[in-house]
Amino acid sequence: MSGAILMPDCFREPVASRLNHAFTLLSREYEIHRISNTGNVHTRVFYQDSDECWYPLDDLRRGVQAKVEWRLRNELWAEIERKLGWRPFFPASKARRK
């Protein structure tokens, strides 16, 4: 993730450089009983989705990665098909029916 994350006004460090850095700063403030204030923000922080359920941030990250991988794979395969002359495009109305 790029860019700065603005922290609440009460924090000594007003800006975190990364999402995990923000997690560390929050942990130092609110989990003072912990010896180490590091952790993986993607597995320990949750977001509420439109279905009113809570999910780990990692679900969002994996979803974005999957979309990028699918798009890349489809673009690469389309380029291979174009070069080899495979599978000509048929509009849906002219597609062969079984």
PDB file of N, CA and C in Angstrom:
ATOM      1  N   MET A   1       0.846  -1.162   0.000  1.00  0.00           N
ATOM      2  CA  MET A   1       0.000   0.000   0.000  1.00  0.00           C
ATOM      3  C   MET A   1       0.894   1.227   0.000  1.00  0.00           C
ATOM      4  N   SER A   2       0.557   2.211  -0.771  1.00  0.00           N
ATOM      5  CA  SER A   2       1.386   3.406  -0.832  1.00  0.00           C
ATOM      6  C   SER A   2       0.659   4.568  -0.184  1.00  0.00           C
ATOM      7  N   GLY A   3       1.413   5.592   0.152  1.00  0.00           N
ATOM      8  CA  GLY A   3       0.827   6.775   0.742  1.00  0.00           C
ATOM      9  C   GLY A   3       0.842   6.710   2.254  1.00  0.00           C
ATOM     10  N   ALA A   4       0.574   7.854   2.860  1.00  0.00           N
ATOM     11  CA  ALA A   4       0.594   7.962   4.309  1.00  0.00           C
ATOM     12  C   ALA A   4      -0.793   7.694   4.877  1.00  0.00           C
ATOM     13  N   ILE A   5      -0.803   7.215   6.111  1.00  0.00           N
ATOM     14  CA  ILE A   5      -2.050   6.955   6.823  1.00  0.00           C
ATOM     15  C   ILE A   5      -2.115   7.940   7.976  1.00  0.00           C
ATOM     16  N   LEU A   6      -3.143   8.763   7.977  1.00  0.00           N
ATOM     17  CA  LEU A   6      -3.305   9.749   9.036  1.00  0.00           C
ATOM     18  C   LEU A   6      -3.815   9.065  10.297  1.00  0.00           C
ATOM     19  N   MET A   7      -3.148   9.341  11.394  1.00  0.00           N
ATOM     20  CA  MET A   7      -3.520   8.750  12.674  1.00  0.00           C
ATOM     21  C   MET A   7      -4.420   9.727  13.428  1.00  0.00           C
ATOM     22  N   PRO A   8      -5.160   9.246  14.427  1.00  0.00           N
ATOM     23  CA  PRO A   8      -5.989  10.147  15.234  1.00  0.00           C
ATOM     24  C   PRO A   8      -5.146  11.226  15.900  1.00  0.00           C
ATOM     25  N   ASP A   9      -5.762  12.321  16.255  1.00  0.00           N
ATOM     26  CA  ASP A   9      -5.057  13.487  16.814  1.00  0.00           C
ATOM     27  C   ASP A   9      -4.245  13.173  18.063  1.00  0.00           C
ATOM     28  N   CYS A  10      -4.656  12.200  18.858  1.00  0.00           N
ATOM     29  CA  CYS A  10      -3.978  11.922  20.128  1.00  0.00           C
ATOM     30  C   CYS A  10      -2.627  11.229  19.958  1.00  0.00           C
ATOM     31  N   PHE A  11      -2.260  10.819  18.756  1.00  0.00           N
ATOM     32  CA  PHE A  11      -1.011  10.084  18.564  1.00  0.00           C
ATOM     33  C   PHE A  11       0.175  11.029  18.401  1.00  0.00           C
ATOM     34  N   ARG A  12       1.308  10.626  19.024  1.00  0.00           N
ATOM     35  CA  ARG A  12       2.532  11.429  18.909  1.00  0.00           C
ATOM     36  C   ARG A  12       3.030  11.462  17.476  1.00  0.00           C
ATOM     37  N   GLU A  13       2.940  10.317  16.802  1.00  0.00           N
ATOM     38  CA  GLU A  13       3.305  10.258  15.386  1.00  0.00           C
ATOM     39  C   GLU A  13       2.010  10.433  14.595  1.00  0.00           C
ATOM     40  N   PRO A  14       1.810  11.590  13.958  1.00  0.00           N
ATOM     41  CA  PRO A  14       0.524  11.854  13.302  1.00  0.00           C
ATOM     42  C   PRO A  14       0.314  11.094  11.999  1.00  0.00           C
ATOM     43  N   VAL A  15       1.408  10.525  11.443  1.00  0.00           N
ATOM     44  CA  VAL A  15       1.309   9.841  10.159  1.00  0.00           C
ATOM     45  C   VAL A  15       2.040   8.502  10.238  1.00  0.00           C
ATOM     46  N   ALA A  16       1.409   7.470   9.708  1.00  0.00           N
ATOM     47  CA  ALA A  16       2.062   6.162   9.590  1.00  0.00           C
ATOM     48  C   ALA A  16       2.452   5.977   8.132  1.00  0.00           C
ATOM     49  N   SER A  17       3.582   5.341   7.903  1.00  0.00           N
ATOM     50  CA  SER A  17       4.083   5.199   6.537  1.00  0.00           C
ATOM     51  C   SER A  17       3.442   4.030   5.785  1.00  0.00           C
ATOM     52  N   ARG A  18       2.941   3.045   6.534  1.00  0.00           N
ATOM     53  CA  ARG A  18       2.320   1.870   5.921  1.00  0.00           C
ATOM     54  C   ARG A  18       1.182   1.400   6.817  1.00  0.00           C
ATOM     55  N   LEU A  19       0.380   0.508   6.288  1.00  0.00           N
ATOM     56  CA  LEU A  19      -0.741  -0.018   7.049  1.00  0.00           C
ATOM     57  C   LEU A  19      -0.259  -0.799   8.270  1.00  0.00           C
ATOM     58  N   ASN A  20       0.785  -1.621   8.112  1.00  0.00           N
ATOM     59  CA  ASN A  20       1.320  -2.354   9.267  1.00  0.00           C
ATOM     60  C   ASN A  20       1.941  -1.411  10.282  1.00  0.00           C
ATOM     61  N   HIS A  21       2.521  -0.299   9.827  1.00  0.00           N
ATOM     62  CA  HIS A  21       3.063   0.705  10.739  1.00  0.00           C
ATOM     63  C   HIS A  21       1.933   1.317  11.557  1.00  0.00           C
ATOM     64  N   ALA A  22       0.804   1.604  10.915  1.00  0.00           N
ATOM     65  CA  ALA A  22      -0.365   2.136  11.629  1.00  0.00           C
ATOM     66  C   ALA A  22      -0.839   1.132  12.676  1.00  0.00           C
ATOM     67  N   PHE A  23      -0.838  -0.147  12.307  1.00  0.00           N
ATOM     68  CA  PHE A  23      -1.223  -1.185  13.268  1.00  0.00           C
ATOM     69  C   PHE A  23      -0.295  -1.175  14.476  1.00  0.00           C
ATOM     70  N   THR A  24       1.002  -1.060  14.237  1.00  0.00           N
ATOM     71  CA  THR A  24       1.977  -1.027  15.325  1.00  0.00           C
ATOM     72  C   THR A  24       1.721   0.167  16.237  1.00  0.00           C
ATOM     73  N   LEU A  25       1.483   1.337  15.663  1.00  0.00           N
ATOM     74  CA  LEU A  25       1.215   2.530  16.479  1.00  0.00           C
ATOM     75  C   LEU A  25      -0.059   2.361  17.304  1.00  0.00           C
ATOM     76  N   LEU A  26      -1.100   1.808  16.692  1.00  0.00           N
ATOM     77  CA  LEU A  26      -2.348   1.564  17.423  1.00  0.00           C
ATOM     78  C   LEU A  26      -2.134   0.541  18.538  1.00  0.00           C
ATOM     79  N   SER A  27      -1.358  -0.496  18.264  1.00  0.00           N
ATOM     80  CA  SER A  27      -1.087  -1.521  19.265  1.00  0.00           C
ATOM     81  C   SER A  27      -0.313  -0.936  20.439  1.00  0.00           C
ATOM     82  N   ARG A  28       0.651  -0.076  20.174  1.00  0.00           N
ATOM     83  CA  ARG A  28       1.409   0.563  21.264  1.00  0.00           C
ATOM     84  C   ARG A  28       0.483   1.369  22.174  1.00  0.00           C
ATOM     85  N   GLU A  29      -0.504   2.001  21.586  1.00  0.00           N
ATOM     86  CA  GLU A  29      -1.414   2.861  22.345  1.00  0.00           C
ATOM     87  C   GLU A  29      -2.460   2.059  23.118  1.00  0.00           C
ATOM     88  N   TYR A  30      -3.039   1.050  22.476  1.00  0.00           N
ATOM     89  CA  TYR A  30      -4.186   0.362  23.061  1.00  0.00           C
ATOM     90  C   TYR A  30      -3.893  -1.032  23.603  1.00  0.00           C
ATOM     91  N   GLU A  31      -2.748  -1.610  23.269  1.00  0.00           N
ATOM     92  CA  GLU A  31      -2.389  -2.937  23.771  1.00  0.00           C
ATOM     93  C   GLU A  31      -1.080  -2.851  24.551  1.00  0.00           C
ATOM     94  N   ILE A  32      -1.075  -2.003  25.578  1.00  0.00           N
ATOM     95  CA  ILE A  32       0.159  -1.723  26.322  1.00  0.00           C
ATOM     96  C   ILE A  32       0.664  -2.943  27.096  1.00  0.00           C
ATOM     97  N   HIS A  33      -0.175  -3.951  27.268  1.00  0.00           N
ATOM     98  CA  HIS A  33       0.228  -5.171  27.952  1.00  0.00           C
ATOM     99  C   HIS A  33       1.112  -6.064  27.082  1.00  0.00           C
ATOM    100  N   ARG A  34       1.154  -5.807  25.781  1.00  0.00           N
ATOM    101  CA  ARG A  34       1.920  -6.665  24.877  1.00  0.00           C
ATOM    102  C   ARG A  34       3.402  -6.316  24.918  1.00  0.00           C
ATOM    103  N   ILE A  35       4.256  -7.317  24.847  1.00  0.00           N
ATOM    104  CA  ILE A  35       5.701  -7.094  24.799  1.00  0.00           C
ATOM    105  C   ILE A  35       6.099  -6.558  23.433  1.00  0.00           C
ATOM    106  N   SER A  36       5.522  -7.136  22.390  1.00  0.00           N
ATOM    107  CA  SER A  36       5.811  -6.715  21.023  1.00  0.00           C
ATOM    108  C   SER A  36       4.541  -6.154  20.405  1.00  0.00           C
ATOM    109  N   ASN A  37       4.651  -5.035  19.771  1.00  0.00           N
ATOM    110  CA  ASN A  37       3.481  -4.381  19.178  1.00  0.00           C
ATOM    111  C   ASN A  37       3.457  -4.507  17.665  1.00  0.00           C
ATOM    112  N   THR A  38       4.006  -5.590  17.163  1.00  0.00           N
ATOM    113  CA  THR A  38       3.956  -5.817  15.722  1.00  0.00           C
ATOM    114  C   THR A  38       2.906  -6.886  15.431  1.00  0.00           C
ATOM    115  N   GLY A  39       2.512  -6.958  14.208  1.00  0.00           N
ATOM    116  CA  GLY A  39       1.539  -7.957  13.807  1.00  0.00           C
ATOM    117  C   GLY A  39       1.142  -7.713  12.365  1.00  0.00           C
ATOM    118  N   ASN A  40       0.390  -8.636  11.841  1.00  0.00           N
ATOM    119  CA  ASN A  40      -0.072  -8.528  10.467  1.00  0.00           C
ATOM    120  C   ASN A  40      -1.450  -7.883  10.466  1.00  0.00           C
ATOM    121  N   VAL A  41      -1.519  -6.660   9.990  1.00  0.00           N
ATOM    122  CA  VAL A  41      -2.769  -5.908   9.984  1.00  0.00           C
ATOM    123  C   VAL A  41      -3.819  -6.589   9.121  1.00  0.00           C
ATOM    124  N   HIS A  42      -3.399  -7.320   8.109  1.00  0.00           N
ATOM    125  CA  HIS A  42      -4.348  -7.944   7.192  1.00  0.00           C
ATOM    126  C   HIS A  42      -5.090  -9.121   7.825  1.00  0.00           C
ATOM    127  N   THR A  43      -4.532  -9.705   8.862  1.00  0.00           N
ATOM    128  CA  THR A  43      -5.221 -10.805   9.539  1.00  0.00           C
ATOM    129  C   THR A  43      -5.826 -10.384  10.871  1.00  0.00           C
ATOM    130  N   ARG A  44      -5.397  -9.262  11.423  1.00  0.00           N
ATOM    131  CA  ARG A  44      -5.876  -8.846  12.747  1.00  0.00           C
ATOM    132  C   ARG A  44      -6.878  -7.708  12.726  1.00  0.00           C
ATOM    133  N   VAL A  45      -7.041  -7.056  11.563  1.00  0.00           N
ATOM    134  CA  VAL A  45      -7.999  -5.954  11.435  1.00  0.00           C
ATOM    135  C   VAL A  45      -9.094  -6.398  10.478  1.00  0.00           C
ATOM    136  N   PHE A  46     -10.330  -6.059  10.826  1.00  0.00           N
ATOM    137  CA  PHE A  46     -11.490  -6.495  10.054  1.00  0.00           C
ATOM    138  C   PHE A  46     -12.257  -5.296   9.505  1.00  0.00           C
ATOM    139  N   TYR A  47     -12.999  -5.516   8.444  1.00  0.00           N
ATOM    140  CA  TYR A  47     -13.878  -4.492   7.875  1.00  0.00           C
ATOM    141  C   TYR A  47     -15.280  -5.079   7.778  1.00  0.00           C
ATOM    142  N   GLN A  48     -16.284  -4.201   7.865  1.00  0.00           N
ATOM    143  CA  GLN A  48     -17.663  -4.661   7.754  1.00  0.00           C
ATOM    144  C   GLN A  48     -18.136  -4.461   6.331  1.00  0.00           C
ATOM    145  N   ASP A  49     -18.596  -5.542   5.714  1.00  0.00           N
ATOM    146  CA  ASP A  49     -19.037  -5.495   4.327  1.00  0.00           C
ATOM    147  C   ASP A  49     -20.528  -5.161   4.264  1.00  0.00           C
ATOM    148  N   SER A  50     -21.034  -5.008   3.057  1.00  0.00           N
ATOM    149  CA  SER A  50     -22.439  -4.622   2.871  1.00  0.00           C
ATOM    150  C   SER A  50     -23.411  -5.672   3.395  1.00  0.00           C
ATOM    151  N   ASP A  51     -22.948  -6.919   3.598  1.00  0.00           N
ATOM    152  CA  ASP A  51     -23.812  -7.955   4.162  1.00  0.00           C
ATOM    153  C   ASP A  51     -23.834  -7.923   5.691  1.00  0.00           C
ATOM    154  N   GLU A  52     -23.241  -6.875   6.270  1.00  0.00           N
ATOM    155  CA  GLU A  52     -23.184  -6.659   7.726  1.00  0.00           C
ATOM    156  C   GLU A  52     -22.271  -7.651   8.449  1.00  0.00           C
ATOM    157  N   CYS A  53     -21.503  -8.443   7.723  1.00  0.00           N
ATOM    158  CA  CYS A  53     -20.548  -9.369   8.331  1.00  0.00           C
ATOM    159  C   CYS A  53     -19.166  -8.738   8.342  1.00  0.00           C
ATOM    160  N   TRP A  54     -18.320  -9.202   9.255  1.00  0.00           N
ATOM    161  CA  TRP A  54     -16.960  -8.692   9.382  1.00  0.00           C
ATOM    162  C   TRP A  54     -15.982  -9.668   8.756  1.00  0.00           C
ATOM    163  N   TYR A  55     -15.035  -9.126   7.987  1.00  0.00           N
ATOM    164  CA  TYR A  55     -14.047  -9.933   7.279  1.00  0.00           C
ATOM    165  C   TYR A  55     -12.655  -9.348   7.500  1.00  0.00           C
ATOM    166  N   PRO A  56     -11.605 -10.200   7.508  1.00  0.00           N
ATOM    167  CA  PRO A  56     -10.241  -9.680   7.638  1.00  0.00           C
ATOM    168  C   PRO A  56      -9.838  -8.887   6.385  1.00  0.00           C
ATOM    169  N   LEU A  57      -8.997  -7.873   6.596  1.00  0.00           N
ATOM    170  CA  LEU A  57      -8.518  -7.071   5.462  1.00  0.00           C
ATOM    171  C   LEU A  57      -7.857  -7.939   4.399  1.00  0.00           C
ATOM    172  N   ASP A  58      -7.323  -9.068   4.802  1.00  0.00           N
ATOM    173  CA  ASP A  58      -6.661  -9.959   3.854  1.00  0.00           C
ATOM    174  C   ASP A  58      -7.608 -10.402   2.742  1.00  0.00           C
ATOM    175  N   ASP A  59      -8.901 -10.514   3.048  1.00  0.00           N
ATOM    176  CA  ASP A  59      -9.864 -10.883   2.007  1.00  0.00           C
ATOM    177  C   ASP A  59      -9.877  -9.847   0.894  1.00  0.00           C
ATOM    178  N   LEU A  60      -9.803  -8.567   1.257  1.00  0.00           N
ATOM    179  CA  LEU A  60      -9.760  -7.509   0.241  1.00  0.00           C
ATOM    180  C   LEU A  60      -8.481  -7.598  -0.577  1.00  0.00           C
ATOM    181  N   ARG A  61      -7.368  -7.792   0.118  1.00  0.00           N
ATOM    182  CA  ARG A  61      -6.079  -7.866  -0.571  1.00  0.00           C
ATOM    183  C   ARG A  61      -6.049  -9.052  -1.530  1.00  0.00           C
ATOM    184  N   ARG A  62      -6.518 -10.205  -1.079  1.00  0.00           N
ATOM    185  CA  ARG A  62      -6.525 -11.395  -1.942  1.00  0.00           C
ATOM    186  C   ARG A  62      -7.478 -11.214  -3.116  1.00  0.00           C
ATOM    187  N   GLY A  63      -8.603 -10.548  -2.882  1.00  0.00           N
ATOM    188  CA  GLY A  63      -9.549 -10.301  -3.968  1.00  0.00           C
ATOM    189  C   GLY A  63      -8.956  -9.428  -5.049  1.00  0.00           C
ATOM    190  N   VAL A  64      -8.233  -8.395  -4.652  1.00  0.00           N
ATOM    191  CA  VAL A  64      -7.586  -7.512  -5.626  1.00  0.00           C
ATOM    192  C   VAL A  64      -6.523  -8.283  -6.388  1.00  0.00           C
ATOM    193  N   GLN A  65      -5.731  -9.080  -5.702  1.00  0.00           N
ATOM    194  CA  GLN A  65      -4.705  -9.873  -6.372  1.00  0.00           C
ATOM    195  C   GLN A  65      -5.333 -10.844  -7.362  1.00  0.00           C
ATOM    196  N   ALA A  66      -6.434 -11.469  -6.967  1.00  0.00           N
ATOM    197  CA  ALA A  66      -7.090 -12.430  -7.853  1.00  0.00           C
ATOM    198  C   ALA A  66      -7.619 -11.737  -9.103  1.00  0.00           C
ATOM    199  N   LYS A  67      -8.203 -10.555  -8.951  1.00  0.00           N
ATOM    200  CA  LYS A  67      -8.723  -9.826 -10.112  1.00  0.00           C
ATOM    201  C   LYS A  67      -7.593  -9.468 -11.069  1.00  0.00           C
ATOM    202  N   VAL A  68      -6.475  -9.020 -10.541  1.00  0.00           N
ATOM    203  CA  VAL A  68      -5.331  -8.669 -11.377  1.00  0.00           C
ATOM    204  C   VAL A  68      -4.802  -9.907 -12.088  1.00  0.00           C
ATOM    205  N   GLU A  69      -4.704 -11.015 -11.362  1.00  0.00           N
ATOM    206  CA  GLU A  69      -4.207 -12.248 -11.973  1.00  0.00           C
ATOM    207  C   GLU A  69      -5.140 -12.724 -13.087  1.00  0.00           C
ATOM    208  N   TRP A  70      -6.453 -12.684 -12.861  1.00  0.00           N
ATOM    209  CA  TRP A  70      -7.415 -13.086 -13.895  1.00  0.00           C
ATOM    210  C   TRP A  70      -7.300 -12.198 -15.121  1.00  0.00           C
ATOM    211  N   ARG A  71      -7.215 -10.885 -14.907  1.00  0.00           N
ATOM    212  CA  ARG A  71      -7.125  -9.951 -16.032  1.00  0.00           C
ATOM    213  C   ARG A  71      -5.848 -10.204 -16.822  1.00  0.00           C
ATOM    214  N   LEU A  72      -4.732 -10.361 -16.131  1.00  0.00           N
ATOM    215  CA  LEU A  72      -3.460 -10.608 -16.800  1.00  0.00           C
ATOM    216  C   LEU A  72      -3.508 -11.915 -17.588  1.00  0.00           C
ATOM    217  N   ARG A  73      -4.014 -12.959 -16.956  1.00  0.00           N
ATOM    218  CA  ARG A  73      -4.105 -14.246 -17.638  1.00  0.00           C
ATOM    219  C   ARG A  73      -4.984 -14.149 -18.887  1.00  0.00           C
ATOM    220  N   ASN A  74      -6.131 -13.497 -18.773  1.00  0.00           N
ATOM    221  CA  ASN A  74      -7.030 -13.351 -19.919  1.00  0.00           C
ATOM    222  C   ASN A  74      -6.403 -12.525 -21.036  1.00  0.00           C
ATOM    223  N   GLU A  75      -5.693 -11.462 -20.673  1.00  0.00           N
ATOM    224  CA  GLU A  75      -5.032 -10.636 -21.690  1.00  0.00           C
ATOM    225  C   GLU A  75      -3.931 -11.420 -22.399  1.00  0.00           C
ATOM    226  N   LEU A  76      -3.145 -12.167 -21.632  1.00  0.00           N
ATOM    227  CA  LEU A  76      -2.069 -12.955 -22.228  1.00  0.00           C
ATOM    228  C   LEU A  76      -2.638 -14.048 -23.135  1.00  0.00           C
ATOM    229  N   TRP A  77      -3.696 -14.723 -22.680  1.00  0.00           N
ATOM    230  CA  TRP A  77      -4.284 -15.774 -23.496  1.00  0.00           C
ATOM    231  C   TRP A  77      -4.907 -15.191 -24.765  1.00  0.00           C
ATOM    232  N   ALA A  78      -5.552 -14.040 -24.671  1.00  0.00           N
ATOM    233  CA  ALA A  78      -6.128 -13.391 -25.850  1.00  0.00           C
ATOM    234  C   ALA A  78      -5.036 -13.040 -26.856  1.00  0.00           C
ATOM    235  N   GLU A  79      -3.893 -12.609 -26.368  1.00  0.00           N
ATOM    236  CA  GLU A  79      -2.768 -12.289 -27.253  1.00  0.00           C
ATOM    237  C   GLU A  79      -2.250 -13.548 -27.958  1.00  0.00           C
ATOM    238  N   ILE A  80      -2.171 -14.659 -27.217  1.00  0.00           N
ATOM    239  CA  ILE A  80      -1.756 -15.929 -27.826  1.00  0.00           C
ATOM    240  C   ILE A  80      -2.743 -16.339 -28.901  1.00  0.00           C
ATOM    241  N   GLU A  81      -4.026 -16.262 -28.581  1.00  0.00           N
ATOM    242  CA  GLU A  81      -5.052 -16.629 -29.565  1.00  0.00           C
ATOM    243  C   GLU A  81      -4.984 -15.735 -30.801  1.00  0.00           C
ATOM    244  N   ARG A  82      -4.738 -14.449 -30.592  1.00  0.00           N
ATOM    245  CA  ARG A  82      -4.654 -13.518 -31.723  1.00  0.00           C
ATOM    246  C   ARG A  82      -3.488 -13.888 -32.619  1.00  0.00           C
ATOM    247  N   LYS A  83      -2.341 -14.190 -32.022  1.00  0.00           N
ATOM    248  CA  LYS A  83      -1.157 -14.528 -32.812  1.00  0.00           C
ATOM    249  C   LYS A  83      -1.315 -15.849 -33.545  1.00  0.00           C
ATOM    250  N   LEU A  84      -1.980 -16.815 -32.916  1.00  0.00           N
ATOM    251  CA  LEU A  84      -2.143 -18.133 -33.525  1.00  0.00           C
ATOM    252  C   LEU A  84      -3.400 -18.233 -34.393  1.00  0.00           C
ATOM    253  N   GLY A  85      -4.260 -17.247 -34.308  1.00  0.00           N
ATOM    254  CA  GLY A  85      -5.490 -17.260 -35.093  1.00  0.00           C
ATOM    255  C   GLY A  85      -6.536 -18.219 -34.553  1.00  0.00           C
ATOM    256  N   TRP A  86      -6.486 -18.513 -33.271  1.00  0.00           N
ATOM    257  CA  TRP A  86      -7.440 -19.426 -32.656  1.00  0.00           C
ATOM    258  C   TRP A  86      -8.722 -18.713 -32.276  1.00  0.00           C
ATOM    259  N   ARG A  87      -9.759 -19.510 -32.129  1.00  0.00           N
ATOM    260  CA  ARG A  87     -11.042 -19.107 -31.581  1.00  0.00           C
ATOM    261  C   ARG A  87     -11.501 -17.733 -32.065  1.00  0.00           C
ATOM    262  N   PRO A  88     -11.953 -17.661 -33.286  1.00  0.00           N
ATOM    263  CA  PRO A  88     -12.452 -16.365 -33.754  1.00  0.00           C
ATOM    264  C   PRO A  88     -13.635 -15.916 -32.905  1.00  0.00           C
ATOM    265  N   PHE A  89     -13.779 -14.634 -32.790  1.00  0.00           N
ATOM    266  CA  PHE A  89     -14.831 -14.052 -31.957  1.00  0.00           C
ATOM    267  C   PHE A  89     -16.165 -14.104 -32.682  1.00  0.00           C
ATOM    268  N   PHE A  90     -17.173 -14.636 -32.029  1.00  0.00           N
ATOM    269  CA  PHE A  90     -18.538 -14.629 -32.542  1.00  0.00           C
ATOM    270  C   PHE A  90     -19.394 -13.826 -31.579  1.00  0.00           C
ATOM    271  N   PRO A  91     -20.111 -12.817 -32.072  1.00  0.00           N
ATOM    272  CA  PRO A  91     -21.018 -12.096 -31.180  1.00  0.00           C
ATOM    273  C   PRO A  91     -22.045 -13.065 -30.598  1.00  0.00           C
ATOM    274  N   ALA A  92     -22.574 -12.764 -29.432  1.00  0.00           N
ATOM    275  CA  ALA A  92     -23.489 -13.675 -28.735  1.00  0.00           C
ATOM    276  C   ALA A  92     -24.685 -14.060 -29.595  1.00  0.00           C
ATOM    277  N   SER A  93     -25.196 -13.153 -30.426  1.00  0.00           N
ATOM    278  CA  SER A  93     -26.371 -13.453 -31.237  1.00  0.00           C
ATOM    279  C   SER A  93     -26.058 -14.430 -32.363  1.00  0.00           C
ATOM    280  N   LYS A  94     -24.795 -14.536 -32.764  1.00  0.00           N
ATOM    281  CA  LYS A  94     -24.412 -15.427 -33.855  1.00  0.00           C
ATOM    282  C   LYS A  94     -23.669 -16.660 -33.356  1.00  0.00           C
ATOM    283  N   ALA A  95     -23.564 -16.807 -32.052  1.00  0.00           N
ATOM    284  CA  ALA A  95     -22.842 -17.954 -31.490  1.00  0.00           C
ATOM    285  C   ALA A  95     -23.560 -19.234 -31.834  1.00  0.00           C
ATOM    286  N   ARG A  96     -22.793 -20.288 -31.993  1.00  0.00           N
ATOM    287  CA  ARG A  96     -23.378 -21.596 -32.331  1.00  0.00           C
ATOM    288  C   ARG A  96     -24.220 -22.091 -31.157  1.00  0.00           C
ATOM    289  N   ARG A  97     -25.333 -22.646 -31.480  1.00  0.00           N
ATOM    290  CA  ARG A  97     -26.214 -23.191 -30.445  1.00  0.00           C
ATOM    291  C   ARG A  97     -26.123 -24.708 -30.461  1.00  0.00           C
ATOM    292  N   LYS A  98     -26.188 -25.292 -29.276  1.00  0.00           N
ATOM    293  CA  LYS A  98     -26.113 -26.751 -29.152  1.00  0.00           C
ATOM    294  C   LYS A  98     -27.479 -27.362 -29.278  1.00  0.00           C
TER     295      LYS A  98
END
